[in-house]
């Protein structure tokens, strides 16, 4: 047997005869699998040097090797986990610690490891991309990508719901286990398994492809109660002229629906613009816009610190941005 | 203040592409004539299909005294069922491809050519930022 990973075809044999139809309801009397090897093209994409002679999932010999079920194999191919050298990790990833059966390995360790790896690579990317982002906002941004509720949503999109193995409640537990917790643990364990099996760069690729490609408007995470005050302090620190708000355009001032466009200027340079139905509202938005443009300045074409792990890549460190203004 | 409760939204294909079809279930009847093409498909073409699409879990189950049916299950929890009674294997292969490529959503008419969450590159026209019309 070359490997455990197949695309299984489950065939149920019908053993009923005509006379027996009325006697008993139609039922699957026996199921057996036909293991279907993926085509050469897909097998070539898999890691050809996969060797599963010994169970390297665990050092303890009490854990039995489980063949991945059909759903788990499909799940693996969907996420690119077919490249894992140790295919016995698959059943481990989807098994929550609540699923306590004799000799079954669970995902607790991989979950913890994956959580740290995920935090690390998401933080590294956001820190390098937004050097001037306030630290609290950076913390919020990282946690938005890595928190359990996000991972539970992602798990549903990965198809974890029909592969996760868990037990909802036990007599000794005070409260029932939530499915979202289990789903999030499976996603983290996936990251952990990739890291352990394939190394940090493959884990980073997975995180960039599945987590950081998702759309998140970071502006809503920037919370500043008094933008005018913060902006004036910021301009002072930068050694630039103090910000002045000017009316750029307006319409319908005395009507039911006025619109004011206010621009914030540092000298002759417009640093922010805002609209509103009152002058105060427009000025507030303009100041907020100016702060957003400064703190959320994006770097383009940047290298990440973990590029040193990539063979042949040259990493030039980017300058660390200033801390946000202290008021 | 705690962080606002927002989640990053999936953009399938931007980073990685997750194929949406997770399972195909084939029902057939051993005896009835409407399943003749289906049985031929199962014997001839299905294994090759399963090889080429390892991300789809394929299940074959007899369903006696009923027309042959293919049920596709998707990651959004929905399913699509197609009856393939009296169809030839080539037609059935077409239906299988249709189910495999679908995303589980209801068929709906798209009235706009492009659906996007990102704004246009040149920006939306505003009367306050455009120069007034000059004769």
GROMACS .gro file of C-alpha atoms in nm:
model
  462
    1UNK     CA    1   0.000   0.000   0.000
    2UNK     CA    2   0.166   0.313  -0.118
    3UNK     CA    3  -0.015   0.549   0.112
    4UNK     CA    4  -0.330   0.601   0.306
    5UNK     CA    5  -0.458   0.888   0.103
    6UNK     CA    6  -0.707   0.787  -0.161
    7UNK     CA    7  -1.024   0.928  -0.298
    8UNK     CA    8  -1.257   0.665  -0.167
    9UNK     CA    9  -1.565   0.542  -0.346
   10UNK     CA   10  -1.812   0.388  -0.109
   11UNK     CA   11  -2.028   0.119  -0.267
   12UNK     CA   12  -2.325  -0.037  -0.096
   13UNK     CA   13  -2.439  -0.372  -0.226
   14UNK     CA   14  -2.804  -0.446  -0.264
   15UNK     CA   15  -2.874  -0.798  -0.152
   16UNK     CA   16  -3.252  -0.784  -0.158
   17UNK     CA   17  -3.456  -1.009  -0.379
   18UNK     CA   18  -3.804  -0.943  -0.516
   19UNK     CA   19  -3.980  -1.163  -0.262
   20UNK     CA   20  -3.803  -1.007   0.029
   21UNK     CA   21  -3.890  -0.649  -0.066
   22UNK     CA   22  -4.216  -0.654   0.122
   23UNK     CA   23  -4.067  -0.852   0.408
   24UNK     CA   24  -3.804  -0.601   0.512
   25UNK     CA   25  -3.743  -0.237   0.422
   26UNK     CA   26  -3.457  -0.156   0.184
   27UNK     CA   27  -3.139  -0.123   0.381
   28UNK     CA   28  -2.766  -0.106   0.326
   29UNK     CA   29  -2.672  -0.452   0.430
   30UNK     CA   30  -2.302  -0.404   0.378
   31UNK     CA   31  -2.077  -0.120   0.272
   32UNK     CA   32  -1.733  -0.156   0.135
   33UNK     CA   33  -1.482   0.090  -0.001
   34UNK     CA   34  -1.312   0.103  -0.334
   35UNK     CA   35  -0.994   0.296  -0.290
   36UNK     CA   36  -0.941   0.517  -0.587
   37UNK     CA   37  -0.595   0.654  -0.641
   38UNK     CA   38  -0.588   1.013  -0.765
   39UNK     CA   39  -0.474   1.065  -1.126
   40UNK     CA   40  -0.103   1.091  -1.199
   41UNK     CA   41  -0.133   1.464  -1.244
   42UNK     CA   42  -0.269   1.507  -0.893
   43UNK     CA   43  -0.038   1.245  -0.748
   44UNK     CA   44   0.256   1.434  -0.894
   45UNK     CA   45   0.140   1.740  -0.712
   46UNK     CA   46   0.132   1.541  -0.390
   47UNK     CA   47   0.454   1.486  -0.208
   48UNK     CA   48   0.605   1.194  -0.396
   49UNK     CA   49   0.844   1.111  -0.117
   50UNK     CA   50   0.567   1.039   0.132
   51UNK     CA   51   0.658   0.746   0.348
   52UNK     CA   52   0.410   0.617   0.596
   53UNK     CA   53   0.588   0.305   0.707
   54UNK     CA   54   0.585   0.401   1.074
   55UNK     CA   55   0.320   0.611   1.246
   56UNK     CA   56   0.510   0.929   1.312
   57UNK     CA   57   0.199   1.103   1.440
   58UNK     CA   58   0.295   1.018   1.792
   59UNK     CA   59   0.583   0.878   1.987
   60UNK     CA   60   0.348   0.665   2.194
   61UNK     CA   61   0.275   0.323   2.049
   62UNK     CA   62  -0.065   0.299   2.221
   63UNK     CA   63  -0.229   0.518   1.954
   64UNK     CA   64  -0.367   0.318   1.668
   65UNK     CA   65  -0.334   0.423   1.307
   66UNK     CA   66  -0.669   0.528   1.170
   67UNK     CA   67  -0.749   0.526   0.804
   68UNK     CA   68  -0.885   0.866   0.708
   69UNK     CA   69  -1.254   0.850   0.626
   70UNK     CA   70  -1.386   0.951   0.286
   71UNK     CA   71  -1.502   1.288   0.414
   72UNK     CA   72  -1.165   1.358   0.574
   73UNK     CA   73  -0.978   1.273   0.254
   74UNK     CA   74  -1.201   1.509   0.058
   75UNK     CA   75  -1.146   1.775   0.326
   76UNK     CA   76  -0.768   1.727   0.296
   77UNK     CA   77  -0.769   1.770  -0.081
   78UNK     CA   78  -0.989   2.074  -0.056
   79UNK     CA   79  -0.736   2.255   0.163
   80UNK     CA   80  -0.418   2.117   0.012
   81UNK     CA   81  -0.342   1.893   0.308
   82UNK     CA   82  -0.275   1.608   0.066
   83UNK     CA   83   0.084   1.739   0.060
   84UNK     CA   84   0.136   1.634   0.422
   85UNK     CA   85   0.410   1.374   0.451
   86UNK     CA   86   0.241   1.212   0.749
   87UNK     CA   87  -0.114   1.134   0.643
   88UNK     CA   88  -0.203   0.996   0.985
   89UNK     CA   89  -0.217   1.358   1.101
   90UNK     CA   90  -0.545   1.401   0.914
   91UNK     CA   91  -0.765   1.210   1.154
   92UNK     CA   92  -0.580   1.373   1.438
   93UNK     CA   93  -0.659   1.723   1.314
   94UNK     CA   94  -1.034   1.663   1.309
   95UNK     CA   95  -1.056   1.493   1.650
   96UNK     CA   96  -1.137   1.723   1.940
   97UNK     CA   97  -1.010   1.623   2.288
   98UNK     CA   98  -1.371   1.568   2.400
   99UNK     CA   99  -1.375   1.261   2.171
  100UNK     CA  100  -1.212   1.037   2.428
  101UNK     CA  101  -1.186   0.690   2.286
  102UNK     CA  102  -0.915   0.439   2.366
  103UNK     CA  103  -0.615   0.484   2.143
  104UNK     CA  104  -0.733   0.788   1.945
  105UNK     CA  105  -0.499   1.083   1.905
  106UNK     CA  106  -0.658   1.427   1.947
  107UNK     CA  107  -0.582   1.773   1.811
  108UNK     CA  108  -0.513   1.948   2.140
  109UNK     CA  109  -0.140   1.989   2.086
  110UNK     CA  110  -0.171   2.089   1.721
  111UNK     CA  111  -0.449   2.334   1.816
  112UNK     CA  112  -0.222   2.516   2.063
  113UNK     CA  113   0.072   2.513   1.823
  114UNK     CA  114  -0.143   2.632   1.536
  115UNK     CA  115  -0.282   2.919   1.743
  116UNK     CA  116   0.068   3.053   1.806
  117UNK     CA  117   0.181   3.001   1.447
  118UNK     CA  118  -0.130   3.176   1.317
  119UNK     CA  119  -0.086   3.471   1.552
  120UNK     CA  120   0.278   3.499   1.452
  121UNK     CA  121   0.231   3.506   1.074
  122UNK     CA  122  -0.079   3.727   1.075
  123UNK     CA  123   0.096   3.974   1.306
  124UNK     CA  124   0.413   3.970   1.099
  125UNK     CA  125   0.220   4.052   0.783
  126UNK     CA  126   0.005   4.329   0.932
  127UNK     CA  127   0.294   4.484   1.122
  128UNK     CA  128   0.506   4.505   0.805
  129UNK     CA  129   0.219   4.621   0.583
  130UNK     CA  130   0.101   4.898   0.820
  131UNK     CA  131   0.409   5.031   0.998
  132UNK     CA  132   0.232   5.330   1.152
  133UNK     CA  133  -0.072   5.149   1.283
  134UNK     CA  134  -0.139   5.208   1.656
  135UNK     CA  135  -0.049   4.904   1.861
  136UNK     CA  136  -0.396   4.861   2.008
  137UNK     CA  137  -0.543   4.866   1.660
  138UNK     CA  138  -0.283   4.617   1.539
  139UNK     CA  139  -0.376   4.391   1.829
  140UNK     CA  140  -0.745   4.420   1.735
  141UNK     CA  141  -0.667   4.351   1.369
  142UNK     CA  142  -0.469   4.037   1.449
  143UNK     CA  143  -0.737   3.912   1.687
  144UNK     CA  144  -1.008   3.977   1.424
  145UNK     CA  145  -0.828   3.739   1.188
  146UNK     CA  146  -0.749   3.477   1.452
  147UNK     CA  147  -1.036   3.481   1.703
  148UNK     CA  148  -1.255   3.177   1.755
  149UNK     CA  149  -1.567   3.322   1.598
  150UNK     CA  150  -1.379   3.400   1.276
  151UNK     CA  151  -1.222   3.055   1.273
  152UNK     CA  152  -1.563   2.895   1.328
  153UNK     CA  153  -1.695   3.084   1.022
  154UNK     CA  154  -1.394   2.975   0.821
  155UNK     CA  155  -1.439   2.619   0.939
  156UNK     CA  156  -1.789   2.613   0.795
  157UNK     CA  157  -1.649   2.737   0.465
  158UNK     CA  158  -1.380   2.468   0.473
  159UNK     CA  159  -1.636   2.196   0.535
  160UNK     CA  160  -1.521   2.108   0.886
  161UNK     CA  161  -1.879   2.052   1.004
  162UNK     CA  162  -1.906   1.705   0.858
  163UNK     CA  163  -1.558   1.585   0.952
  164UNK     CA  164  -1.512   1.711   1.309
  165UNK     CA  165  -1.525   1.440   1.574
  166UNK     CA  166  -1.637   1.548   1.918
  167UNK     CA  167  -1.873   1.473   2.203
  168UNK     CA  168  -2.110   1.749   2.304
  169UNK     CA  169  -2.168   1.683   2.671
  170UNK     CA  170  -2.047   1.459   2.946
  171UNK     CA  171  -2.187   1.418   3.298
  172UNK     CA  172  -1.876   1.561   3.464
  173UNK     CA  173  -1.878   1.881   3.256
  174UNK     CA  174  -2.069   2.181   3.388
  175UNK     CA  175  -2.181   2.311   3.052
  176UNK     CA  176  -2.208   2.172   2.704
  177UNK     CA  177  -1.926   2.208   2.458
  178UNK     CA  178  -2.003   2.450   2.176
  179UNK     CA  179  -1.963   2.334   1.816
  180UNK     CA  180  -1.795   2.663   1.730
  181UNK     CA  181  -1.516   2.588   1.978
  182UNK     CA  182  -1.457   2.251   1.814
  183UNK     CA  183  -1.462   2.396   1.462
  184UNK     CA  184  -1.212   2.667   1.558
  185UNK     CA  185  -0.982   2.405   1.714
  186UNK     CA  186  -0.983   2.203   1.390
  187UNK     CA  187  -0.881   2.509   1.186
  188UNK     CA  188  -0.599   2.591   1.424
  189UNK     CA  189  -0.489   2.228   1.427
  190UNK     CA  190  -0.472   2.239   1.046
  191UNK     CA  191  -0.228   2.528   1.066
  192UNK     CA  192  -0.032   2.350   1.339
  193UNK     CA  193  -0.013   2.028   1.137
  194UNK     CA  194   0.113   2.212   0.828
  195UNK     CA  195   0.377   2.387   1.036
  196UNK     CA  196   0.496   2.066   1.199
  197UNK     CA  197   0.493   1.859   0.883
  198UNK     CA  198   0.588   2.103   0.609
  199UNK     CA  199   0.772   2.380   0.788
  200UNK     CA  200   0.706   2.747   0.854
  201UNK     CA  201   0.700   2.863   0.493
  202UNK     CA  202   0.423   2.624   0.388
  203UNK     CA  203   0.227   2.724   0.697
  204UNK     CA  204   0.279   3.089   0.602
  205UNK     CA  205   0.156   3.025   0.247
  206UNK     CA  206  -0.155   2.858   0.384
  207UNK     CA  207  -0.222   3.149   0.619
  208UNK     CA  208  -0.173   3.407   0.346
  209UNK     CA  209  -0.395   3.216   0.104
  210UNK     CA  210  -0.683   3.138   0.340
  211UNK     CA  211  -0.673   3.395   0.619
  212UNK     CA  212  -0.508   3.712   0.490
  213UNK     CA  213  -0.678   3.699   0.152
  214UNK     CA  214  -1.008   3.758   0.329
  215UNK     CA  215  -1.154   4.105   0.312
  216UNK     CA  216  -1.149   4.321   0.621
  217UNK     CA  217  -1.202   4.696   0.634
  218UNK     CA  218  -0.943   4.805   0.889
  219UNK     CA  219  -1.084   5.158   0.919
  220UNK     CA  220  -1.363   5.032   1.144
  221UNK     CA  221  -1.101   4.911   1.392
  222UNK     CA  222  -0.950   5.260   1.430
  223UNK     CA  223  -1.132   5.407   1.729
  224UNK     CA  224  -1.051   5.767   1.813
  225UNK     CA  225  -1.299   5.966   2.019
  226UNK     CA  226  -1.147   6.312   1.959
  227UNK     CA  227  -0.988   6.318   1.614
  228UNK     CA  228  -0.933   6.696   1.608
  229UNK     CA  229  -0.728   6.684   1.928
  230UNK     CA  230  -0.526   6.382   1.817
  231UNK     CA  231  -0.461   6.534   1.477
  232UNK     CA  232  -0.330   6.861   1.618
  233UNK     CA  233  -0.094   6.671   1.849
  234UNK     CA  234   0.016   6.454   1.557
  235UNK     CA  235   0.098   6.751   1.335
  236UNK     CA  236   0.291   6.909   1.622
  237UNK     CA  237   0.494   6.594   1.666
  238UNK     CA  238   0.564   6.571   1.295
  239UNK     CA  239   0.680   6.931   1.297
  240UNK     CA  240   0.418   7.039   1.045
  241UNK     CA  241   0.184   7.337   1.043
  242UNK     CA  242  -0.119   7.310   1.268
  243UNK     CA  243  -0.430   7.164   1.100
  244UNK     CA  244  -0.700   7.406   0.985
  245UNK     CA  245  -1.042   7.299   0.866
  246UNK     CA  246  -1.186   7.477   0.560
  247UNK     CA  247  -1.513   7.443   0.378
  248UNK     CA  248  -1.446   7.299   0.033
  249UNK     CA  249  -1.798   7.274  -0.102
  250UNK     CA  250  -2.152   7.290   0.024
  251UNK     CA  251  -2.509   7.261  -0.089
  252UNK     CA  252  -2.851   7.308   0.064
  253UNK     CA  253  -2.737   7.483   0.382
  254UNK     CA  254  -3.086   7.599   0.479
  255UNK     CA  255  -3.267   7.296   0.339
  256UNK     CA  256  -3.371   6.970   0.498
  257UNK     CA  257  -3.070   6.781   0.358
  258UNK     CA  258  -2.758   6.995   0.357
  259UNK     CA  259  -2.423   6.857   0.244
  260UNK     CA  260  -2.094   7.010   0.354
  261UNK     CA  261  -1.753   6.902   0.232
  262UNK     CA  262  -1.481   7.005   0.473
  263UNK     CA  263  -1.109   6.968   0.411
  264UNK     CA  264  -0.838   6.968   0.678
  265UNK     CA  265  -0.524   7.152   0.569
  266UNK     CA  266  -0.175   7.158   0.708
  267UNK     CA  267  -0.054   7.478   0.544
  268UNK     CA  268  -0.155   7.448   0.180
  269UNK     CA  269  -0.162   7.069   0.175
  270UNK     CA  270  -0.497   6.897   0.222
  271UNK     CA  271  -0.445   6.606   0.458
  272UNK     CA  272  -0.804   6.491   0.502
  273UNK     CA  273  -1.157   6.540   0.375
  274UNK     CA  274  -1.497   6.468   0.518
  275UNK     CA  275  -1.862   6.514   0.434
  276UNK     CA  276  -2.157   6.565   0.661
  277UNK     CA  277  -2.501   6.715   0.705
  278UNK     CA  278  -2.359   6.973   0.948
  279UNK     CA  279  -2.031   7.163   0.958
  280UNK     CA  280  -1.929   6.995   1.281
  281UNK     CA  281  -2.001   6.648   1.145
  282UNK     CA  282  -1.805   6.718   0.829
  283UNK     CA  283  -1.511   6.855   1.027
  284UNK     CA  284  -1.513   6.550   1.254
  285UNK     CA  285  -1.505   6.320   0.953
  286UNK     CA  286  -1.230   6.526   0.792
  287UNK     CA  287  -1.009   6.499   1.099
  288UNK     CA  288  -1.080   6.127   1.122
  289UNK     CA  289  -0.994   6.086   0.756
  290UNK     CA  290  -0.661   6.264   0.808
  291UNK     CA  291  -0.572   6.033   1.097
  292UNK     CA  292  -0.681   5.729   0.898
  293UNK     CA  293  -0.463   5.829   0.604
  294UNK     CA  294  -0.164   5.865   0.833
  295UNK     CA  295  -0.202   5.559   1.057
  296UNK     CA  296  -0.325   5.321   0.790
  297UNK     CA  297  -0.058   5.404   0.536
  298UNK     CA  298   0.013   5.083   0.348
  299UNK     CA  299   0.350   4.957   0.242
  300UNK     CA  300   0.365   4.807  -0.106
  301UNK     CA  301   0.610   4.539  -0.217
  302UNK     CA  302   0.744   4.457   0.124
  303UNK     CA  303   0.944   4.159   0.243
  304UNK     CA  304   0.855   3.972   0.558
  305UNK     CA  305   1.101   3.877   0.832
  306UNK     CA  306   1.023   3.508   0.780
  307UNK     CA  307   1.160   3.541   0.425
  308UNK     CA  308   1.497   3.440   0.570
  309UNK     CA  309   1.355   3.085   0.579
  310UNK     CA  310   1.288   3.095   0.207
  311UNK     CA  311   1.585   2.976   0.005
  312UNK     CA  312   1.726   3.243  -0.217
  313UNK     CA  313   1.517   3.526  -0.078
  314UNK     CA  314   1.690   3.839   0.048
  315UNK     CA  315   1.525   4.015   0.339
  316UNK     CA  316   1.575   4.388   0.378
  317UNK     CA  317   1.434   4.501   0.710
  318UNK     CA  318   1.166   4.770   0.700
  319UNK     CA  319   1.179   5.056   0.942
  320UNK     CA  320   0.957   5.029   1.245
  321UNK     CA  321   0.698   5.309   1.247
  322UNK     CA  322   0.650   5.561   1.522
  323UNK     CA  323   0.418   5.492   1.811
  324UNK     CA  324   0.084   5.672   1.795
  325UNK     CA  325   0.043   6.016   1.936
  326UNK     CA  326   0.020   6.050   2.313
  327UNK     CA  327  -0.244   6.300   2.414
  328UNK     CA  328  -1.310   4.960   2.452
  329UNK     CA  329  -1.323   4.606   2.316
  330UNK     CA  330  -1.268   4.550   1.946
  331UNK     CA  331  -1.580   4.571   1.728
  332UNK     CA  332  -1.739   4.237   1.635
  333UNK     CA  333  -1.641   4.212   1.272
  334UNK     CA  334  -1.517   3.919   1.069
  335UNK     CA  335  -1.301   3.906   0.760
  336UNK     CA  336  -1.511   3.796   0.464
  337UNK     CA  337  -1.421   3.510   0.233
  338UNK     CA  338  -1.318   3.601  -0.121
  339UNK     CA  339  -1.301   3.261  -0.285
  340UNK     CA  340  -1.022   3.251  -0.539
  341UNK     CA  341  -0.837   3.566  -0.428
  342UNK     CA  342  -0.594   3.367  -0.216
  343UNK     CA  343  -0.685   3.003  -0.236
  344UNK     CA  344  -0.982   2.856  -0.420
  345UNK     CA  345  -1.202   2.619  -0.221
  346UNK     CA  346  -1.417   2.403  -0.450
  347UNK     CA  347  -1.769   2.424  -0.317
  348UNK     CA  348  -1.897   2.076  -0.397
  349UNK     CA  349  -1.814   1.843  -0.108
  350UNK     CA  350  -2.011   1.529  -0.180
  351UNK     CA  351  -2.192   1.356  -0.465
  352UNK     CA  352  -2.438   1.078  -0.386
  353UNK     CA  353  -2.550   0.847  -0.668
  354UNK     CA  354  -2.874   0.654  -0.626
  355UNK     CA  355  -2.972   0.380  -0.869
  356UNK     CA  356  -3.207   0.084  -0.891
  357UNK     CA  357  -3.074  -0.260  -0.986
  358UNK     CA  358  -3.386  -0.367  -1.170
  359UNK     CA  359  -3.568  -0.073  -1.324
  360UNK     CA  360  -3.501   0.036  -1.679
  361UNK     CA  361  -3.461   0.405  -1.605
  362UNK     CA  362  -3.137   0.325  -1.421
  363UNK     CA  363  -2.976   0.149  -1.716
  364UNK     CA  364  -2.771   0.451  -1.823
  365UNK     CA  365  -2.684   0.531  -1.463
  366UNK     CA  366  -2.550   0.181  -1.398
  367UNK     CA  367  -2.342   0.202  -1.713
  368UNK     CA  368  -2.204   0.538  -1.598
  369UNK     CA  369  -2.121   0.397  -1.255
  370UNK     CA  370  -1.931   0.109  -1.408
  371UNK     CA  371  -1.756   0.303  -1.682
  372UNK     CA  372  -1.693   0.668  -1.592
  373UNK     CA  373  -1.742   0.725  -1.222
  374UNK     CA  374  -1.410   0.596  -1.097
  375UNK     CA  375  -1.222   0.817  -1.341
  376UNK     CA  376  -1.429   1.113  -1.222
  377UNK     CA  377  -1.349   1.032  -0.859
  378UNK     CA  378  -0.979   1.011  -0.943
  379UNK     CA  379  -0.981   1.349  -1.108
  380UNK     CA  380  -1.172   1.522  -0.829
  381UNK     CA  381  -1.033   1.397  -0.496
  382UNK     CA  382  -1.189   1.688  -0.309
  383UNK     CA  383  -1.536   1.546  -0.378
  384UNK     CA  384  -1.654   1.259  -0.161
  385UNK     CA  385  -1.837   1.013  -0.386
  386UNK     CA  386  -2.103   0.780  -0.246
  387UNK     CA  387  -2.299   0.520  -0.442
  388UNK     CA  388  -2.610   0.372  -0.284
  389UNK     CA  389  -2.887   0.158  -0.431
  390UNK     CA  390  -3.236   0.299  -0.399
  391UNK     CA  391  -3.469   0.026  -0.518
  392UNK     CA  392  -3.782   0.097  -0.720
  393UNK     CA  393  -3.695   0.463  -0.765
  394UNK     CA  394  -3.557   0.662  -1.055
  395UNK     CA  395  -3.182   0.720  -1.054
  396UNK     CA  396  -3.086   1.041  -0.884
  397UNK     CA  397  -2.766   1.237  -0.819
  398UNK     CA  398  -2.750   1.455  -0.509
  399UNK     CA  399  -2.477   1.714  -0.475
  400UNK     CA  400  -2.398   1.854  -0.129
  401UNK     CA  401  -2.219   2.185  -0.088
  402UNK     CA  402  -2.023   2.377   0.170
  403UNK     CA  403  -2.305   2.621   0.233
  404UNK     CA  404  -2.513   2.331   0.363
  405UNK     CA  405  -2.748   2.323   0.066
  406UNK     CA  406  -2.796   2.041  -0.178
  407UNK     CA  407  -2.900   1.999  -0.539
  408UNK     CA  408  -3.080   1.693  -0.664
  409UNK     CA  409  -3.094   1.592  -1.028
  410UNK     CA  410  -3.301   1.303  -1.159
  411UNK     CA  411  -3.119   1.123  -1.439
  412UNK     CA  412  -3.388   0.875  -1.541
  413UNK     CA  413  -3.352   0.732  -1.890
  414UNK     CA  414  -3.034   0.927  -1.956
  415UNK     CA  415  -2.729   0.797  -2.139
  416UNK     CA  416  -2.389   0.794  -1.963
  417UNK     CA  417  -2.270   1.099  -2.157
  418UNK     CA  418  -2.571   1.300  -2.046
  419UNK     CA  419  -2.524   1.183  -1.690
  420UNK     CA  420  -2.160   1.292  -1.706
  421UNK     CA  421  -2.286   1.635  -1.807
  422UNK     CA  422  -2.517   1.650  -1.506
  423UNK     CA  423  -2.236   1.536  -1.277
  424UNK     CA  424  -2.013   1.813  -1.411
  425UNK     CA  425  -2.294   2.063  -1.356
  426UNK     CA  426  -2.332   1.957  -0.993
  427UNK     CA  427  -1.957   1.946  -0.934
  428UNK     CA  428  -1.905   2.299  -1.062
  429UNK     CA  429  -2.200   2.450  -0.877
  430UNK     CA  430  -2.178   2.634  -0.546
  431UNK     CA  431  -2.505   2.521  -0.393
  432UNK     CA  432  -2.679   2.855  -0.427
  433UNK     CA  433  -3.014   2.891  -0.597
  434UNK     CA  434  -3.007   2.976  -0.964
  435UNK     CA  435  -3.061   3.347  -0.995
  436UNK     CA  436  -3.049   3.605  -1.269
  437UNK     CA  437  -2.748   3.833  -1.250
  438UNK     CA  438  -2.854   4.167  -1.388
  439UNK     CA  439  -2.515   4.331  -1.352
  440UNK     CA  440  -2.205   4.227  -1.545
  441UNK     CA  441  -1.968   4.271  -1.251
  442UNK     CA  442  -2.031   4.215  -0.879
  443UNK     CA  443  -1.755   4.348  -0.658
  444UNK     CA  444  -1.700   4.478  -0.306
  445UNK     CA  445  -1.413   4.702  -0.412
  446UNK     CA  446  -1.479   5.043  -0.558
  447UNK     CA  447  -1.393   5.134  -0.913
  448UNK     CA  448  -1.034   5.226  -0.981
  449UNK     CA  449  -1.112   5.578  -1.095
  450UNK     CA  450  -1.361   5.645  -0.819
  451UNK     CA  451  -1.729   5.732  -0.825
  452UNK     CA  452  -1.813   6.069  -0.977
  453UNK     CA  453  -1.902   6.340  -0.728
  454UNK     CA  454  -2.051   6.682  -0.814
  455UNK     CA  455  -1.836   6.845  -0.546
  456UNK     CA  456  -1.508   6.721  -0.689
  457UNK     CA  457  -1.577   6.750  -1.060
  458UNK     CA  458  -1.518   7.071  -1.251
  459UNK     CA  459  -1.846   7.240  -1.351
  460UNK     CA  460  -1.951   7.211  -1.712
  461UNK     CA  461  -1.808   7.486  -1.930
  462UNK     CA  462  -1.943   7.588  -2.261
   0.00000   0.00000   0.00000
